[in-house]
Short mmCIF file of C-alpha atoms in Angstrom, two decimals:
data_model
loop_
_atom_site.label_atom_id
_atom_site.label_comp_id
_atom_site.label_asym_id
_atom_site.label_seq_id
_atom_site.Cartn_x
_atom_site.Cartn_y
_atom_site.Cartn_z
CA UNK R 1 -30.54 46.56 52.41
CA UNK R 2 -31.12 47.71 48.75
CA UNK R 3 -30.15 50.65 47.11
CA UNK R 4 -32.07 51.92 43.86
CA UNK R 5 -30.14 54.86 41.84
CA UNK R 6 -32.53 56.49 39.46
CA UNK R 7 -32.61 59.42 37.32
CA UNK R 8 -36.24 61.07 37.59
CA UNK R 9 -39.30 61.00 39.47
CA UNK R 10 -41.81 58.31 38.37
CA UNK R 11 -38.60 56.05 36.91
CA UNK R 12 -39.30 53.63 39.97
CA UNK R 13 -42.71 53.11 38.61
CA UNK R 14 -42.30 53.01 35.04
CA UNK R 15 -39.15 50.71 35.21
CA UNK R 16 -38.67 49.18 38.75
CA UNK R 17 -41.93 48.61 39.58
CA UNK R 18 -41.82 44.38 39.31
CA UNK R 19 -38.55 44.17 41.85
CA UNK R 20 -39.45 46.80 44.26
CA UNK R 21 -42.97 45.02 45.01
CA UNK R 22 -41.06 41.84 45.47
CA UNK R 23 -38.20 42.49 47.72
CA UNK R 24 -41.19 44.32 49.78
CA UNK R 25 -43.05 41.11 50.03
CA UNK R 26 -39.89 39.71 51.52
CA UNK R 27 -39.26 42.50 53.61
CA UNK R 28 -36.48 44.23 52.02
CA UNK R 29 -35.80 47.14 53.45
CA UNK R 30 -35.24 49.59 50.16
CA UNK R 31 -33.56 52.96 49.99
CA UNK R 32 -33.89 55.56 46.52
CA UNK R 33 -31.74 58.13 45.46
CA UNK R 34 -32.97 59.63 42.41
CA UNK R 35 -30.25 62.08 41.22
CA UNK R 36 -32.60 64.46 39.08
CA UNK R 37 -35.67 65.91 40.58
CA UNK R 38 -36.96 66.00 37.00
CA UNK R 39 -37.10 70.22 36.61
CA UNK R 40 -36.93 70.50 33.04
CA UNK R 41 -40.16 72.03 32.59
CA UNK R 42 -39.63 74.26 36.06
CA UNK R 43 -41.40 71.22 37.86
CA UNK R 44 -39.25 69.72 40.07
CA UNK R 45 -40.47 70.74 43.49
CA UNK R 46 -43.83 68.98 42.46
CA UNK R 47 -42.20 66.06 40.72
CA UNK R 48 -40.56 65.38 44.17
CA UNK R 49 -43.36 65.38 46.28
CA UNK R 50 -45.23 63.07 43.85
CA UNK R 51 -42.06 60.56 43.97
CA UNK R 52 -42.84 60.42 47.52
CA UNK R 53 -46.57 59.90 47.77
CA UNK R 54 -46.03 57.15 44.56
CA UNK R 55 -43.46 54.78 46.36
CA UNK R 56 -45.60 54.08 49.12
CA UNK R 57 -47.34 52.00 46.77
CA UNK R 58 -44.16 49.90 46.27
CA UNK R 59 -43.04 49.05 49.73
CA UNK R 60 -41.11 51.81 50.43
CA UNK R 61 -41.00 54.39 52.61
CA UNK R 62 -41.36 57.90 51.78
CA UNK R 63 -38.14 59.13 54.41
CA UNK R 64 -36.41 56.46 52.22
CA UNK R 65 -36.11 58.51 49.53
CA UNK R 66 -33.89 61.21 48.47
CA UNK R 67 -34.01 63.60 45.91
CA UNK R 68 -31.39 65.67 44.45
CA UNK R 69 -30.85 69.21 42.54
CA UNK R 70 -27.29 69.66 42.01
CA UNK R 71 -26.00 71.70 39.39
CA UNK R 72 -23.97 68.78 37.66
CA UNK R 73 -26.75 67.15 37.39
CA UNK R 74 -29.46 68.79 35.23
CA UNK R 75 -32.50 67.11 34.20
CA UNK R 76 -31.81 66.10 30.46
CA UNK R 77 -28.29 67.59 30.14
CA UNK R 78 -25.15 65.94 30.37
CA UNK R 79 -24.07 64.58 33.59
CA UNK R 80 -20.53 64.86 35.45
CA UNK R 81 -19.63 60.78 35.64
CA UNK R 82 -16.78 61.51 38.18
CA UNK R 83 -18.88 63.67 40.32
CA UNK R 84 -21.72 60.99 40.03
CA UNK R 85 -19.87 57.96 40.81
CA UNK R 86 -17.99 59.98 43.81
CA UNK R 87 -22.02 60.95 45.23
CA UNK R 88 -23.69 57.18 44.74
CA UNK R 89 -20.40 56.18 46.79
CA UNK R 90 -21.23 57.98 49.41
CA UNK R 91 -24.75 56.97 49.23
CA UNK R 92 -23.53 52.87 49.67
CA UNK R 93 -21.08 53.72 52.27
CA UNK R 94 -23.42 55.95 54.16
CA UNK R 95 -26.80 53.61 54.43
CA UNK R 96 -24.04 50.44 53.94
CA UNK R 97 -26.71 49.11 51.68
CA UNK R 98 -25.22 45.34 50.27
CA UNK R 99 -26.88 45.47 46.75
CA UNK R 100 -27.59 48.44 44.25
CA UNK R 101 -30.16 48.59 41.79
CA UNK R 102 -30.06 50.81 38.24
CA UNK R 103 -30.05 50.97 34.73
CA UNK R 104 -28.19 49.17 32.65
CA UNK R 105 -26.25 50.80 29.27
CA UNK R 106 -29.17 50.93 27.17
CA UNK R 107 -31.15 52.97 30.14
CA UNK R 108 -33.81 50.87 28.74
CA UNK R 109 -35.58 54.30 27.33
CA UNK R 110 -32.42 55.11 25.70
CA UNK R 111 -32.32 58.13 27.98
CA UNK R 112 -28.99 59.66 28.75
CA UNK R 113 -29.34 60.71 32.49
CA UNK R 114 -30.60 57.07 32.47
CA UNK R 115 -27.42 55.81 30.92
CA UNK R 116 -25.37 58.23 32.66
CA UNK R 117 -26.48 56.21 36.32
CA UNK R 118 -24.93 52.96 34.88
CA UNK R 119 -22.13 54.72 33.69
CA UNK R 120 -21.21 56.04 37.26
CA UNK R 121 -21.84 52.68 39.04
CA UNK R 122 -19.76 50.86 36.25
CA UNK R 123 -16.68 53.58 36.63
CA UNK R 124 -16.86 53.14 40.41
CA UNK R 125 -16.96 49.61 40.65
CA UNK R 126 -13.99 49.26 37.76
CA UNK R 127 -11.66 51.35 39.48
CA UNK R 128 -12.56 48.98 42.91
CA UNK R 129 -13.65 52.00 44.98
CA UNK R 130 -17.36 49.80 45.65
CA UNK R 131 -16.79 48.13 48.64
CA UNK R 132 -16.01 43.89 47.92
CA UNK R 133 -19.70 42.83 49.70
CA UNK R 134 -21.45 45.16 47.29
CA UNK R 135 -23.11 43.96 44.41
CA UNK R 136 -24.45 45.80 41.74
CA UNK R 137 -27.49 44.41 39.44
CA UNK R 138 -28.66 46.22 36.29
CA UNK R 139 -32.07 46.12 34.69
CA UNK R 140 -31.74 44.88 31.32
CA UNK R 141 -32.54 47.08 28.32
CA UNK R 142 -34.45 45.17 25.49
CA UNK R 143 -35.29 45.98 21.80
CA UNK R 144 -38.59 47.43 21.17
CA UNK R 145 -40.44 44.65 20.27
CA UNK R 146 -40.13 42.81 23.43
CA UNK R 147 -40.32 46.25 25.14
CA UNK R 148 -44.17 46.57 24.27
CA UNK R 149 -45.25 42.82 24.48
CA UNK R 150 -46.35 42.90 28.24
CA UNK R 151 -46.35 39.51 29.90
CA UNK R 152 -46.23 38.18 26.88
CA UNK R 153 -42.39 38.08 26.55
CA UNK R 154 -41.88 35.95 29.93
CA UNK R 155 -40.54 32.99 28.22
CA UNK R 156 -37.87 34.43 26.59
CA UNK R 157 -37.09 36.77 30.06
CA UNK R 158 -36.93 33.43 31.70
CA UNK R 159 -34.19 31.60 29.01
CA UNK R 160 -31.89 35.00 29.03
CA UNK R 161 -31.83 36.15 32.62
CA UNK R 162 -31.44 34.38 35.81
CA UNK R 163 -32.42 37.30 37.35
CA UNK R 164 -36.38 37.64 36.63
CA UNK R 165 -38.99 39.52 39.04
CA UNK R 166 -43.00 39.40 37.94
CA UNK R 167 -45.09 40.89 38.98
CA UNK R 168 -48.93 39.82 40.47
CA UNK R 169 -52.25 40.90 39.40
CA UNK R 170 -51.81 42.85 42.97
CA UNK R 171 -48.51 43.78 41.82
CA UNK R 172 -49.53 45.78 38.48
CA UNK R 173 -52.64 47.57 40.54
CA UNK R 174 -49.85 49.19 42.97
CA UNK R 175 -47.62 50.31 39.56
CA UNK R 176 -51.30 51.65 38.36
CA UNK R 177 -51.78 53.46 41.66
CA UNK R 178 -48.46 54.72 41.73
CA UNK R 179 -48.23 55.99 38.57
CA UNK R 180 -51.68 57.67 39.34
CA UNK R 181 -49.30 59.59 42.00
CA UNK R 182 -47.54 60.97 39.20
CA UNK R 183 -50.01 63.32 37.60
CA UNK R 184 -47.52 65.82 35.92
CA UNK R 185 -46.31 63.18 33.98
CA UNK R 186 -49.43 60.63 33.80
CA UNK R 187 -49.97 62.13 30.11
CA UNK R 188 -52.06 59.97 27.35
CA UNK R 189 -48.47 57.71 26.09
CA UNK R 190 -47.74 56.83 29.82
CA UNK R 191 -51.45 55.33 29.83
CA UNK R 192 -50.54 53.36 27.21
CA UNK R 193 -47.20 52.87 28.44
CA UNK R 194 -48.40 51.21 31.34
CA UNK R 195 -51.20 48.80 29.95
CA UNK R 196 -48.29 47.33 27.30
CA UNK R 197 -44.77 47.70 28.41
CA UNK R 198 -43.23 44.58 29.53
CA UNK R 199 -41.66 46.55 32.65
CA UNK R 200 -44.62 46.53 34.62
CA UNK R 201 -44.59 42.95 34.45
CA UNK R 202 -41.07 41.91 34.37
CA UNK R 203 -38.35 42.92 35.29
CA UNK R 204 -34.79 41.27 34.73
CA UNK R 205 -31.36 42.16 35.80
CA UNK R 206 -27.72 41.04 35.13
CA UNK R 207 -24.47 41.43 37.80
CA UNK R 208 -22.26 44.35 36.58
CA UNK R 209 -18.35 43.39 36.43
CA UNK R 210 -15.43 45.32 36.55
CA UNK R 211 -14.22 46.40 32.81
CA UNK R 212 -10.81 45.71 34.25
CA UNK R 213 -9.32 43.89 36.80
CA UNK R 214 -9.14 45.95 39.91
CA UNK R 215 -8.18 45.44 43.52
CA UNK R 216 -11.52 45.84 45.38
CA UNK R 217 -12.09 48.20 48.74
CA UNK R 218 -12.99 46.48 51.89
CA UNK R 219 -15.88 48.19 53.94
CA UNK R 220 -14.45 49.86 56.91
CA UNK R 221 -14.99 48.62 59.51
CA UNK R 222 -17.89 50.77 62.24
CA UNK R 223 -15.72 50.38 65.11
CA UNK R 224 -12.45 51.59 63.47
#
């Protein structure tokens, strides 16, 4: 089972679109915890419900997804790392998911909360608290060029990552529909976010590593 950490409503459709369409094809069962519920603008309750309706378009299922509003984590302010990485724990030991999903550094948007997931997931897994049969993949960030070529920058996706998910004619329709779900935020740049941003075609990912070397946790065991 998969676990995808993001920030805000409509980030699994804007980013993740490519990979979540493909592990459903292959049955992947796919859990979301988005950590904001995106209220800057006092919208969050709607933003929510629209991050449900839009994943269904994906392959996953609505109960699949959870939401939060915590206080130390406000939508566009800074986030508490220690309290983050101590929550998304939780979440992997909880739903004993064997692979995460996020951003990587970059937060591809440049986007802080978006930053601030990889951030989390890097401190946990460097001080070895991630259980050992966890792995952790982050979608890369790339400069702005390639960001707004489309399809168009498959072949050099292909010679950097060997981690590459693309997506079908099918595949883009679904993002399209999806998106749709998100009508707070389906403003006049997100329409033309969506016809040339290579992240509704591609998406690639790299294997996070620990910063140092740590002794890793083993996943307890369910009948201990």
């Amino acid at each position: 089972m998969v676990l995808l950490v993001i920030a805000h409503p409509d980030d699994e459709t804007m980013f993740f679109a490519p990979v979540l369409r493909a592990l459903s094809a292959v049955n992947h069962r796919v859990f979301i915890l988005c950590v904001s519920n995106g209220n800057f603008e006092g919208l969050g309750k709607v933003r929510s419900r629209e991050l449900q309706e839009a994943v269904q378009f994906l392959g996953v299922t609505s109960s699949d997804v959870t939401v939060l509003d915590y206080d130390a984590f406000p939508d566009g302010g800074q986030w508490d790392r220690q309290a983050l990485s101590n929550v998304l724990l939780r979440y992997i030991e909880v739903l004993s998911v064997d692979c995460v999903l996020s951003f990587d550094a970059g937060g591809v948007s440049g986007h802080g909360n978006h930053s601030s997931c990889f951030e989390a997931l890097q401190d946990a897994y460097t001080r070895g608290v991630i259980p050992e049969d966890v792995q952790i993949f982050v979608l890369d960030s790339v400069p702005l060029l390639r960001k707004y070529t489309g399809i168009f920058d498959a072949p050099v996706s292909v010679a950097r990552s060997p981690f590459q998910y693309f997506a079908r004619g099918r595949d883009v329709a679904a993002a399209w529909r999806a998106m749709r779900r998100h009508r707070s935020q389906f403003v006049w740049f997100r329409f033309l976010y969506m016809i040339f941003s290579r992240y509704i075609y591609i998406n690639t990912f790299r294997r996070i590593a620990p910063i140092n070397k740590v002794p890793v946790a083993k996943r307890k065991s369910k009948t201990s």
